Tab-separated table of C-alpha atoms and ligand atoms in Angstrom:
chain	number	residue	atom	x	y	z
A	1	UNK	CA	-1.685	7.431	6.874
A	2	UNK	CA	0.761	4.326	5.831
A	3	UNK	CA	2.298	1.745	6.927
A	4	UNK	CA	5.239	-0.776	5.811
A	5	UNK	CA	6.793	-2.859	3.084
A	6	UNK	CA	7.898	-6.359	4.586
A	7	UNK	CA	9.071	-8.168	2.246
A	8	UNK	CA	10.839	-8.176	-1.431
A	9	UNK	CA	14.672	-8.256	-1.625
A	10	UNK	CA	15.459	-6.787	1.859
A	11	UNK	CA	18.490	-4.734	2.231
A	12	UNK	CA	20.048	-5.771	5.406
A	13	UNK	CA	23.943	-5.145	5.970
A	14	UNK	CA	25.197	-4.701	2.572
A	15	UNK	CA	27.650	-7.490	2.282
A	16	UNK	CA	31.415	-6.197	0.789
A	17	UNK	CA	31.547	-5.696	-2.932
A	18	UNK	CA	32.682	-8.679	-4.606
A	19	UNK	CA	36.681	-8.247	-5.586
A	20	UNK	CA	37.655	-9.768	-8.893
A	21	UNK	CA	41.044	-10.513	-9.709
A	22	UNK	CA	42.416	-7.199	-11.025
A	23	UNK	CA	41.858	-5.813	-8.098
A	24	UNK	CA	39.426	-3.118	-8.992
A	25	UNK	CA	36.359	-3.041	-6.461
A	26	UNK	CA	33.239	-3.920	-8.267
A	27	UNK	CA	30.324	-0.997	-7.699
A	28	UNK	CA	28.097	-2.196	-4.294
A	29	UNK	CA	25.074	-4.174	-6.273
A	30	UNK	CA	22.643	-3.556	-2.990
A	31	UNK	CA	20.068	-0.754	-3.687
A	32	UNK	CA	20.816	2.019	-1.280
A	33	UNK	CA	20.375	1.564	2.635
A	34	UNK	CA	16.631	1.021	3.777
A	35	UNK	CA	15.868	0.747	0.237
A	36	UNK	CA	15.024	-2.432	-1.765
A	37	UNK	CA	15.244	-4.383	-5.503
A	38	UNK	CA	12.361	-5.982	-7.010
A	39	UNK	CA	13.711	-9.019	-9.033
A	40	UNK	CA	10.994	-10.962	-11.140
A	41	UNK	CA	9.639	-13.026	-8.412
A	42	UNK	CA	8.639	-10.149	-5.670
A	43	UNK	CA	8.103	-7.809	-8.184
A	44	UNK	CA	5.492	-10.760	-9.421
A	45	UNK	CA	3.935	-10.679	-5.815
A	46	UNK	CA	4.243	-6.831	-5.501
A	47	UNK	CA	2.064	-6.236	-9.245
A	48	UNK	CA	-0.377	-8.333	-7.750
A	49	UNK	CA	-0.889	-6.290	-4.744
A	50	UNK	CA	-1.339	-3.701	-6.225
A	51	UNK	CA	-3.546	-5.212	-8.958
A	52	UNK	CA	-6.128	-6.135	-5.947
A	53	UNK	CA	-5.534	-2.546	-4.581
A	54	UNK	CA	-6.860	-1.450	-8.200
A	55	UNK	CA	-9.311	-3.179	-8.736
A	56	UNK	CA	-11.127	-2.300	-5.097
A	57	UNK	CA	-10.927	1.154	-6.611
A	58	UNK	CA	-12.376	0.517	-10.011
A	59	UNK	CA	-15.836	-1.072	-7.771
A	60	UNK	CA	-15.747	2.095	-5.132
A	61	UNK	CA	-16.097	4.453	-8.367
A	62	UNK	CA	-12.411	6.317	-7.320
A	63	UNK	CA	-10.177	7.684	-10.059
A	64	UNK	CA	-7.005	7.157	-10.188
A	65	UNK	CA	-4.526	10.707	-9.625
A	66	UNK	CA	-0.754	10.325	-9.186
A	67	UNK	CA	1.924	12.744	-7.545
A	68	UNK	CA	5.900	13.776	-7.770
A	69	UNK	CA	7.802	11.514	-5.209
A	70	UNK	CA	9.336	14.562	-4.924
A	71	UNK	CA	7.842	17.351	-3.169
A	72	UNK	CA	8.642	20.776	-1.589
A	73	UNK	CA	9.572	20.203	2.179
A	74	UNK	CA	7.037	22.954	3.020
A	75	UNK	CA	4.181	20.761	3.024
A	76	UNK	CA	5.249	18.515	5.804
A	77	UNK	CA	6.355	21.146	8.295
A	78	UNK	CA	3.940	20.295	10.950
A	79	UNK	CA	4.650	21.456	14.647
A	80	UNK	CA	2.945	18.067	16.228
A	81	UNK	CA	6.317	16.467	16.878
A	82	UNK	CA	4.923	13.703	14.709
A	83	UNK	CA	7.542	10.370	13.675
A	84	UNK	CA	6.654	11.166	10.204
A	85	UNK	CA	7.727	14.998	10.608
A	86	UNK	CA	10.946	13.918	12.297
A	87	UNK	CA	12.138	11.950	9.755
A	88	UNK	CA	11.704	13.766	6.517
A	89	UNK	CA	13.620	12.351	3.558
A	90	UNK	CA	14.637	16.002	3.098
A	91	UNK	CA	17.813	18.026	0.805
A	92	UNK	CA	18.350	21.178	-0.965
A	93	UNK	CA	18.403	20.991	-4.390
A	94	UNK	CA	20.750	22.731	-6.605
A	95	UNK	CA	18.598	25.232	-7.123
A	96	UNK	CA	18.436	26.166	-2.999
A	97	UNK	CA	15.043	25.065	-3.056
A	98	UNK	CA	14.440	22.579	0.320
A	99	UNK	CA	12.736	19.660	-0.961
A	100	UNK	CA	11.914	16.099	0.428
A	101	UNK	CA	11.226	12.327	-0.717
A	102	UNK	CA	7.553	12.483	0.406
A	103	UNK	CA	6.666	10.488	3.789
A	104	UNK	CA	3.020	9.999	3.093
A	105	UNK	CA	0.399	10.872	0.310
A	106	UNK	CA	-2.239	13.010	1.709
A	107	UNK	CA	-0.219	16.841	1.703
A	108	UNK	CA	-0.016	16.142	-2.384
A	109	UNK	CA	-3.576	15.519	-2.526
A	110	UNK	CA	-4.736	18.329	-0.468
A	111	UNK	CA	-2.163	20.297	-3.006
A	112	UNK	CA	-3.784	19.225	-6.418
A	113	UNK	CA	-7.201	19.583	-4.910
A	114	UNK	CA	-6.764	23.264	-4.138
A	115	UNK	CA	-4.791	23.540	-7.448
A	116	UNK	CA	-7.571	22.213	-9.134
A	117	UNK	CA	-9.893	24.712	-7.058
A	118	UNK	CA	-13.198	25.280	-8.748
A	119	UNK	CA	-12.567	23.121	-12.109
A	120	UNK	CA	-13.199	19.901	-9.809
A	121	UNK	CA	-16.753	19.138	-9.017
A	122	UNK	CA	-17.524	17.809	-4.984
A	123	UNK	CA	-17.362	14.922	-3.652
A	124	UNK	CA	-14.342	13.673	-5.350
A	125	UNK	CA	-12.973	10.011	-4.653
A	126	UNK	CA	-9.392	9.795	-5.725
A	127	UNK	CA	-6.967	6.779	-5.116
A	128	UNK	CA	-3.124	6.227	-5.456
A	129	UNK	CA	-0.706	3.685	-5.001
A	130	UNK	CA	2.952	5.559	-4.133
A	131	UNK	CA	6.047	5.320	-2.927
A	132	UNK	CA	6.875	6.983	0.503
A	133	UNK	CA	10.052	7.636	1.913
A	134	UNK	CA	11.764	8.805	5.003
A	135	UNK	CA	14.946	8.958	6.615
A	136	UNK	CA	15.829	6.902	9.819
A	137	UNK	CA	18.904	6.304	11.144
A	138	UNK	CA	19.791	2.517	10.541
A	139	UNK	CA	19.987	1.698	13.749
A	140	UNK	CA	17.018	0.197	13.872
A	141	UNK	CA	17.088	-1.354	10.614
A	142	UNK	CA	14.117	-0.843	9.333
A	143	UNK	CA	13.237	0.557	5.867
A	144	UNK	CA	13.629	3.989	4.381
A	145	UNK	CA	10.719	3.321	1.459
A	146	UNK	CA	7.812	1.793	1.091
A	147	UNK	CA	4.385	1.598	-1.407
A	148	UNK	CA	1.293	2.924	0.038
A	149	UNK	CA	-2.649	2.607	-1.539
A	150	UNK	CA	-4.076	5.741	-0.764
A	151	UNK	CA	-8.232	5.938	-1.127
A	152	UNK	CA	-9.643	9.524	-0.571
A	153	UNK	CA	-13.031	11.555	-0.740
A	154	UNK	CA	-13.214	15.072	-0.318
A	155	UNK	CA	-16.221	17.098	-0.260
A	156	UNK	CA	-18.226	14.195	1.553
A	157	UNK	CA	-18.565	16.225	5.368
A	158	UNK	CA	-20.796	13.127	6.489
A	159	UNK	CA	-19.682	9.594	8.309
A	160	UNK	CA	-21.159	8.516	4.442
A	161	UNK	CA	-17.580	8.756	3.751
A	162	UNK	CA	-15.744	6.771	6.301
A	163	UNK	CA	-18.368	4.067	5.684
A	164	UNK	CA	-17.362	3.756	2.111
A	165	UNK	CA	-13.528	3.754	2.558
A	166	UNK	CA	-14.512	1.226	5.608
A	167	UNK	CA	-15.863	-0.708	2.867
A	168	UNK	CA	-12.646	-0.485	0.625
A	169	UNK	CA	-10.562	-2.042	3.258
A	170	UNK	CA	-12.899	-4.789	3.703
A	171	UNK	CA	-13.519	-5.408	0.217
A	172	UNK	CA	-9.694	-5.623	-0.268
A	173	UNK	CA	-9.441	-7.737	2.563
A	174	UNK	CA	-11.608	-10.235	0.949
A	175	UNK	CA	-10.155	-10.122	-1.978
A	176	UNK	CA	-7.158	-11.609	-0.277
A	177	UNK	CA	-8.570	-14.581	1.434
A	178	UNK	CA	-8.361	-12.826	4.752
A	179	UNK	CA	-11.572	-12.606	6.975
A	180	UNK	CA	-12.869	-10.906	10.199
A	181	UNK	CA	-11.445	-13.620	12.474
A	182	UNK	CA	-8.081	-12.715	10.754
A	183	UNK	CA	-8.328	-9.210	11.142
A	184	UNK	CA	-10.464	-6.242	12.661
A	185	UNK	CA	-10.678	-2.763	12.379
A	186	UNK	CA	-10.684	-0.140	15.248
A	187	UNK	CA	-12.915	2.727	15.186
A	188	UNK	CA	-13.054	5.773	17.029
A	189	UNK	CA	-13.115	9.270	16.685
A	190	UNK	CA	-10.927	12.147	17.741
A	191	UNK	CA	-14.503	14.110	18.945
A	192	UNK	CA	-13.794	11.971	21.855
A	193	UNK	CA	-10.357	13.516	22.876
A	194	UNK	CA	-12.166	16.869	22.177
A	195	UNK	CA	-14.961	16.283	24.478
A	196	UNK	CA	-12.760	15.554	27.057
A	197	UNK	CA	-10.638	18.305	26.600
A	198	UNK	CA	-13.908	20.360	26.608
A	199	UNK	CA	-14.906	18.585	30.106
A	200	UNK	CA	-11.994	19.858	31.408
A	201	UNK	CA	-11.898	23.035	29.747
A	202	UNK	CA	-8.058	22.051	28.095
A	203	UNK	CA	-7.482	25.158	25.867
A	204	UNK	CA	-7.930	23.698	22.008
A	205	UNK	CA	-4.283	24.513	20.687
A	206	UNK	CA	-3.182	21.267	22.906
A	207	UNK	CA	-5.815	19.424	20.984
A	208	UNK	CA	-3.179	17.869	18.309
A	209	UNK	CA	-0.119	17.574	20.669
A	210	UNK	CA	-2.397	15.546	22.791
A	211	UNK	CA	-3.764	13.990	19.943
A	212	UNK	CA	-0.090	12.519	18.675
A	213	UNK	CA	1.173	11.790	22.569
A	214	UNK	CA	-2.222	9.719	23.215
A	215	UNK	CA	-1.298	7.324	19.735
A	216	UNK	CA	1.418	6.316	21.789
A	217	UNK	CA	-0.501	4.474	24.058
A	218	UNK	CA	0.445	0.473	22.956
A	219	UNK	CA	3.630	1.788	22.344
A	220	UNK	CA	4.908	3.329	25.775
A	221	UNK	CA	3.708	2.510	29.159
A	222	UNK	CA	0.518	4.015	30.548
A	223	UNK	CA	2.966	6.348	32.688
A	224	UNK	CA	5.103	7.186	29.976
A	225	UNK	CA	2.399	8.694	28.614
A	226	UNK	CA	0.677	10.158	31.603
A	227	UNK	CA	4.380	11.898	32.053
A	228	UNK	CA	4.104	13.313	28.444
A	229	UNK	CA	0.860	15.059	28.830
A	230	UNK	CA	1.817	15.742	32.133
A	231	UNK	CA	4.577	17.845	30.079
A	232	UNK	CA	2.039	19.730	28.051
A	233	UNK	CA	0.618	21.248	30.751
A	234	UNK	CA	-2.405	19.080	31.274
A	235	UNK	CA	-3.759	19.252	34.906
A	236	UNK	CA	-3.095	15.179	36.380
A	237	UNK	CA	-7.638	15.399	36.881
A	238	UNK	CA	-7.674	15.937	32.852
A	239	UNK	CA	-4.726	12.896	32.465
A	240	UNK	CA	-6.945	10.955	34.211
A	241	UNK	CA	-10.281	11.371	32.247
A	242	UNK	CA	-8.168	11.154	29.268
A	243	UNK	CA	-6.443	7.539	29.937
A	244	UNK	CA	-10.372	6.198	31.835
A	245	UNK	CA	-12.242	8.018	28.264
A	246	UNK	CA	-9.753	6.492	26.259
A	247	UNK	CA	-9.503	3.240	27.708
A	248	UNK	CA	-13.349	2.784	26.948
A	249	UNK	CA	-14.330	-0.298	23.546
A	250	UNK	CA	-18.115	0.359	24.246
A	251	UNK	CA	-20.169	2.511	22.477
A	252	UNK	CA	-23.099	2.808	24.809
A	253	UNK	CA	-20.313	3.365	27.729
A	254	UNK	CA	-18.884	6.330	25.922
A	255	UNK	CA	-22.961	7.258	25.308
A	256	UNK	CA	-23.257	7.197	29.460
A	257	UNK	CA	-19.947	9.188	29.901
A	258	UNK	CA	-20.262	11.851	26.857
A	259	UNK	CA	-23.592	12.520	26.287
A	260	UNK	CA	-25.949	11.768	23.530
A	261	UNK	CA	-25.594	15.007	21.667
A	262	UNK	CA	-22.084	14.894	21.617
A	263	UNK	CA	-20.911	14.907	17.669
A	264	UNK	CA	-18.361	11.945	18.598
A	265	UNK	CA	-20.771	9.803	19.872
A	266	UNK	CA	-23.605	10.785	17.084
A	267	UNK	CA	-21.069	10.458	14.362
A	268	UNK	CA	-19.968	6.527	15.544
A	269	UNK	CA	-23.754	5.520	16.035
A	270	UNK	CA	-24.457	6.146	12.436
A	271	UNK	CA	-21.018	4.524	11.189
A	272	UNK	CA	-22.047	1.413	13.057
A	273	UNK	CA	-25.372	1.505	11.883
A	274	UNK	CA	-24.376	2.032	8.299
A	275	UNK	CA	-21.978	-0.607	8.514
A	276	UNK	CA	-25.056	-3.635	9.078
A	277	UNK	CA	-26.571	-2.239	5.963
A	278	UNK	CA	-23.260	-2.241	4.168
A	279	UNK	CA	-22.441	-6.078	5.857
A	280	UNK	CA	-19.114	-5.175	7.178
A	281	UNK	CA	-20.101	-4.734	10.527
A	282	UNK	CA	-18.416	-7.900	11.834
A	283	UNK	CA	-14.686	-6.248	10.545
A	284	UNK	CA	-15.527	-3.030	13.388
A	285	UNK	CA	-15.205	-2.347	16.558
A	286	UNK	CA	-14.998	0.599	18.435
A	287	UNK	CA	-12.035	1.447	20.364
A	288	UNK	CA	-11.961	4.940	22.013
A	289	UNK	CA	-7.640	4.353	22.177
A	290	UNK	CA	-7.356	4.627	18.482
A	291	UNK	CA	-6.264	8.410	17.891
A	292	UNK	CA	-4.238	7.742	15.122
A	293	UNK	CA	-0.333	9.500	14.810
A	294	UNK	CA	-0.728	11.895	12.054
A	295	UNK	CA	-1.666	15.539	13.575
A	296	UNK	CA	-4.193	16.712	10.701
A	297	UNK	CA	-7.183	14.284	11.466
A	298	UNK	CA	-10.189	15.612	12.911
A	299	UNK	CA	-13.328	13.320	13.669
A	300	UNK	CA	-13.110	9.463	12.936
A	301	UNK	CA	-10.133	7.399	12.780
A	302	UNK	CA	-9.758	3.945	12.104
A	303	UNK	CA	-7.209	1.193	11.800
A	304	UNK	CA	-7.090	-2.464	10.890
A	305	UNK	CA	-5.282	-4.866	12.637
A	306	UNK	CA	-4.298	-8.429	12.791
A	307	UNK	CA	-6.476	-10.227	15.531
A	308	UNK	CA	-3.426	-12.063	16.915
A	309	UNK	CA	-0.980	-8.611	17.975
A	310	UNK	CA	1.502	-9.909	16.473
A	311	UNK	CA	2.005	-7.128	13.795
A	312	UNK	CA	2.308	-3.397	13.509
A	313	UNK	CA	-0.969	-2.046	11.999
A	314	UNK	CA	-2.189	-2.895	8.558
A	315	UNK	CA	-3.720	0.071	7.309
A	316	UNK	CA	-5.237	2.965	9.131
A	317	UNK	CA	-7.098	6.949	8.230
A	318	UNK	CA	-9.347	9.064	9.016
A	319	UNK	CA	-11.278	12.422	8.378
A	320	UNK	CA	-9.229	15.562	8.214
A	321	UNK	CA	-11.382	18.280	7.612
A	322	UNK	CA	-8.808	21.389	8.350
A	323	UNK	CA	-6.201	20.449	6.199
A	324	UNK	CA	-6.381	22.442	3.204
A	325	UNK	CA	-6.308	25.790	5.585
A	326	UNK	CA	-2.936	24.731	6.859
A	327	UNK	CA	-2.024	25.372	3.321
A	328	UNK	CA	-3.521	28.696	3.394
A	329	UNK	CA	-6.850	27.551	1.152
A	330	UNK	CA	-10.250	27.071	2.140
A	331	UNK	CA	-11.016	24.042	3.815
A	332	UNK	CA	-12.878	21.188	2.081
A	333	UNK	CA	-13.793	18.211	4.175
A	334	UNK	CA	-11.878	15.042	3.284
A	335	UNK	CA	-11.171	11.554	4.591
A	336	UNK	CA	-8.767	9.085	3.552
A	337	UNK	CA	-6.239	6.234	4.091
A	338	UNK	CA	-2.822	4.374	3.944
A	339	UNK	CA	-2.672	0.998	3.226
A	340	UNK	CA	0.728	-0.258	3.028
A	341	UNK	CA	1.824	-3.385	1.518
A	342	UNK	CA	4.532	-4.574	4.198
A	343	UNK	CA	2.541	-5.550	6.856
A	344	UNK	CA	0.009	-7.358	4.684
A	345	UNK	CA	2.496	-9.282	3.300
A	346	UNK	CA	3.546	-10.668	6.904
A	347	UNK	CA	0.127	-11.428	7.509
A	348	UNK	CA	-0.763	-13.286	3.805
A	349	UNK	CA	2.558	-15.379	4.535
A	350	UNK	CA	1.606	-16.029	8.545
A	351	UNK	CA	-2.039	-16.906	7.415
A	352	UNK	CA	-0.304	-18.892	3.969
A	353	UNK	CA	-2.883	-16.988	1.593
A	354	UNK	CA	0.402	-15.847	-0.914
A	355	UNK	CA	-0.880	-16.736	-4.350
A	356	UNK	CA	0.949	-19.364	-6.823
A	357	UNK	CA	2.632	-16.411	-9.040
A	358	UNK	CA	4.836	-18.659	-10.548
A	359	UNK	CA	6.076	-16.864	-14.256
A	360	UNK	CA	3.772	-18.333	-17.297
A	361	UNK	CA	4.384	-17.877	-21.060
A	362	UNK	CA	2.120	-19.569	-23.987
A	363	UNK	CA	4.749	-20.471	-26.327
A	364	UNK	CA	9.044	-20.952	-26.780
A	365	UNK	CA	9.764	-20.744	-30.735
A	366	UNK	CA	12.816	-22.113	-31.203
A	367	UNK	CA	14.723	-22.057	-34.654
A	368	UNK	CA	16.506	-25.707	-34.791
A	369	UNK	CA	19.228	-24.179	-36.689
A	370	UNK	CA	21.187	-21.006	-37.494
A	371	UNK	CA	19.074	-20.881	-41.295
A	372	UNK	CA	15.992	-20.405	-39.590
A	373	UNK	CA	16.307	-17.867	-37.061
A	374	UNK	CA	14.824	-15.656	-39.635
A	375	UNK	CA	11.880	-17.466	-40.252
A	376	UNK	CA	11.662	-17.344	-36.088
A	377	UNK	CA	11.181	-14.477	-36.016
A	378	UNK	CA	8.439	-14.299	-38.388
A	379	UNK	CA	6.502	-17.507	-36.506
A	380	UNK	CA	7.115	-15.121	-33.263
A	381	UNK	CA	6.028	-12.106	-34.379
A	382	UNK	CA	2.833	-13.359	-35.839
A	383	UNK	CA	1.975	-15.316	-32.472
A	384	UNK	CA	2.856	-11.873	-30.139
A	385	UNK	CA	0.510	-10.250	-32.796
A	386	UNK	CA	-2.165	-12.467	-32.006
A	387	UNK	CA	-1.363	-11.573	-27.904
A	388	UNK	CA	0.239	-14.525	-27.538
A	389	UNK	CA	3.596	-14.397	-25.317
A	390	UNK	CA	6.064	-15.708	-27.186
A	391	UNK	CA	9.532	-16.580	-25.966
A	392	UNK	CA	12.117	-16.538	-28.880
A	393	UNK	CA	15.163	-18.546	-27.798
A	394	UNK	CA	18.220	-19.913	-29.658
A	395	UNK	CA	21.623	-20.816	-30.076
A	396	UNK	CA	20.598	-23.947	-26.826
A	397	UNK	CA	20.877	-27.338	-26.820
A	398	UNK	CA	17.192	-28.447	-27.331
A	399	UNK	CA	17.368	-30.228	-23.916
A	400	UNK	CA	17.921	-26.907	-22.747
A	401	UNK	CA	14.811	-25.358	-24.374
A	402	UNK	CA	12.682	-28.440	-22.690
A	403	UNK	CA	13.893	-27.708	-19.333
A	404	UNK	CA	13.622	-24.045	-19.592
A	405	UNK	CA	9.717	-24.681	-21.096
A	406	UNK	CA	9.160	-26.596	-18.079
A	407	UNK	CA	10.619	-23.567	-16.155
A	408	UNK	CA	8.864	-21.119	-17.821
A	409	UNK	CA	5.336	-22.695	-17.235
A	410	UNK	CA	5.485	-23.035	-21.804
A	411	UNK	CA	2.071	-23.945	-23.010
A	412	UNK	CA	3.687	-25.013	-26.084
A	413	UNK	CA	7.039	-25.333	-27.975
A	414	UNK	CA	6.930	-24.499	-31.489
A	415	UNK	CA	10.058	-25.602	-33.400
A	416	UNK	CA	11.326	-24.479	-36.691
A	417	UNK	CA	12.973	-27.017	-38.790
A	418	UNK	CA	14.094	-27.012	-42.189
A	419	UNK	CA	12.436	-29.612	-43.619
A	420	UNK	CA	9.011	-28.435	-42.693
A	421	UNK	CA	9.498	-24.869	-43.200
A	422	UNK	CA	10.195	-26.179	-46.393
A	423	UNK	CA	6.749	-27.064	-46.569
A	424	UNK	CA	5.889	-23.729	-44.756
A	425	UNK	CA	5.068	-25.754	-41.422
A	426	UNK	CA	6.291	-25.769	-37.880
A	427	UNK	CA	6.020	-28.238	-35.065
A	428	UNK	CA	3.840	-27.386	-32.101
A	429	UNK	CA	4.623	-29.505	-28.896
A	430	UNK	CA	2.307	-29.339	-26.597
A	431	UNK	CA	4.033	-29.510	-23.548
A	432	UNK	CA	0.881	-30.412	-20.889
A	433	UNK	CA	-0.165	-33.568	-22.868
A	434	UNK	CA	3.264	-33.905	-24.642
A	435	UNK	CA	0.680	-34.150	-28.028
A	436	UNK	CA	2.933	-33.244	-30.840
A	437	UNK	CA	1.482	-32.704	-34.848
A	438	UNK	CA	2.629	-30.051	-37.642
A	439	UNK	CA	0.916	-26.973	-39.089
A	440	UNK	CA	0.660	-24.725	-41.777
A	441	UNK	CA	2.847	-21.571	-40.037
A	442	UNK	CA	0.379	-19.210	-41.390
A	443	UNK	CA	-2.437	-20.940	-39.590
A	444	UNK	CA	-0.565	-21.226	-36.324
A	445	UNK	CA	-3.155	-19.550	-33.558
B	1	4JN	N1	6.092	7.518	6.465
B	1	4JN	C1	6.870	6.461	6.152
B	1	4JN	C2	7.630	6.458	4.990
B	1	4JN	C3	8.429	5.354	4.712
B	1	4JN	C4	8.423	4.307	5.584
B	1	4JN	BR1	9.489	2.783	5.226
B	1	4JN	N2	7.689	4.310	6.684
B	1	4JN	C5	6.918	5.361	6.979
């Protein structure tokens, strides 16, 4: 499950390296194609993000785990003809071992939860927040990395589970300033694909092909995709049930069509009904098109979007109870999800909920000649002892220092001058109120 980075320091068409005057090409500053910098300011918004990410997974109760970037290329060979599959960041390294820049997060948690094997005790709710990668040609310009939040639970085989990383996404979302008439989440379940299938007696090894063909739809044309599951083999009277089933956003329709006892429709009652009690029902909806691209889920899948259509998805998971077999390990049931920090972005900056980030320090010392840049640094150190941020800054014209206080957001400007260092004192400056008096250095809070 993921989703993009939007904005930070794109890297569009590199521009030619700069040539100075010997004649010598300077090195190409841009970051690598797809790829991007994070100066000060978007690194700012960025640490923020991801602050609010952590923080909705200290109150869910998840630990934090983290992963290589680098993984072998054997856990994302996947026969689905999935995007992600198709663009593997993926080399041999010098050793001859095939590696890749992972796409998504899920594959290394299924791997450290069957390393782990017995020594972890079930459920388990892990989170990470990780860079993804994959390889694209540039044609369309979009990026080859981005930062995902990953949320997780494994061992939880109930809907208890998708309730409570339901509840993540909202709580994040709240966090942000951004509320249901912003955005809303679509819920549905891939039961419902299999119950078709079943109606129509579709052997089950088409079951993921279809799965990934169907998460098209939004993307091609109805017939585009009739044509591709045409091309699996389906009979047209199965593409038909399909596209009507799937074209359903009513729960008590897909009760009259399915069945009562069906697990889909059993499963999404209780999510519903869970999600009054948890007060996020308002955020939900159910949506029997939402299958979801990634070929490993099994049962309910979800995805938020912005209420408008004007972006690409903002998050998006789902159970996958069958993925640790694919690795060869018993199964353990799991649910999880991607929530990239591109498309939120877009949406904070369409809906003008970006936070005033602007760069804040308490105090500039400033030495107010070359004799006392030793004593400075002992006025400095003391203050960064005490946690105060201290920036030390000399050999400037003191009109200099003023501006760059201003600039820096300074709570106050301490200056070191002979005289009164003489009498072991400094000068604070208070820069708000402009208030300035002396005190004893060794006092100075
Ligand atoms: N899976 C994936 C990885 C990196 C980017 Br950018 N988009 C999707």
């Amino acid at each position: 499950h993921c989703r993009l980075f939007a904005s930070a320091v794109d890297n569009g068409d590199a521009p030619s390296p700069v040539e100075p005057s010997d004649g010598a090409s300077v090195v190409d500053v841009n970051p690598p194609r797809g790829t991007r910098d994070f100066p000060p300011e978007e690194m700012r918004l960025r640490t923020w993000l991801f602050d609010q990410f952590r923080e909705v997974s200290r109150v869910m109760a998840f630990e934090e785990v983290d992963f290589p970037v680098l993984e072998s290329e054997a856990l994302f060979i996947r026969k689905a003809g999935e995007e992600i599959t198709q663009q593997l960041y993926n080399f041999e390294d010098k050793g001859g071992r095939r590696v890749v820049l992972r796409p998504e997060i899920t594959p290394s948690l299924a791997r450290l939860v069957i390393k782990q094997g017995k020594s972890v005790s079930l459920p388990l709710k892990w989170f990470t927040i990780g860079q993804c990668w994959r390889y694209e040609r540039m044609t369309r310009g979009r990026r080859r990395e981005h930062y995902q939040w990953n949320m997780d639970i494994f061992g939880m085989p109930k809907v208890r589970a998708e309730s409570e990383l339901l509840q993540a996404i909202v709580l994040l979302f709240e966090r942000l300033g951004i509320t249901f008439s912003d955005v809303g989440i679509r819920v549905s379940s891939r039961k419902v694909l299999q119950a078709v299938l079943n109606m129509y007696s579709i052997p089950e090894h088409l079951f993921t092909e279809v799965c990934v063909i169907v998460d098209k739809l939004g993307k091609l044309t109805r017939e585009e995709i009739e044509k591709e599951l045409i091309s699996t083999g389906l009979p047209a009277k199965a593409v038909q049930g399909i596209i009507e089933v799937l074209s359903l956003k009513s729960l008590p329709k897909l009760e009259e069509v399915l069945g009562s006892d069906v697990e889909a429709v059993a499963d999404l009652k209780k999510l519903f009904s869970f999600a009054e009690q948890y007060g996020y029902a308002d955020w939900i909806c159910f949506d029997a098109s939402v299958v979801r691209g990634l070929a490993y889920y099994t049962g309910i899948v979800f995805e938020a979007f912005d209420r408008k259509g004007q972006l690409r998805a903002i998050c998006g998971g789902g159970r996958y109870d069958k993925l640790l077999s694919t690795f060869g390990s018993e199964d353990i049931p799991a649910c999880g999800f991607g929530f990239g920090d591109a498309v939120i972005v877009e949406l904070l900056k369409e809906k003008g909920l970006l936070p005033d980030l602007s760069r804040q320090i308490d105090d500039i010392v400033f030495p107010l000649d070359e004799e006392l840049e030793g004593p400075a640094s002992a006025v400095a150190s003391s203050l960064r002892k005490k946690g105060r941020s201290a920036d030390l800054v000399e050999d400037k014209r003191l009109k200099w220092v003023f501006k760059h206080a201003e600039r820096i957001n300074a709570s106050r400007l301490i200056l070191v001058g002979k005289s009164e260092w003489e009498r072991g004192m400094v000068r604070v400056k208070i820069l708000s109120t402009r208030e300035e008096f002396e005190v004893k250095a060794s006092e100075l809070q």
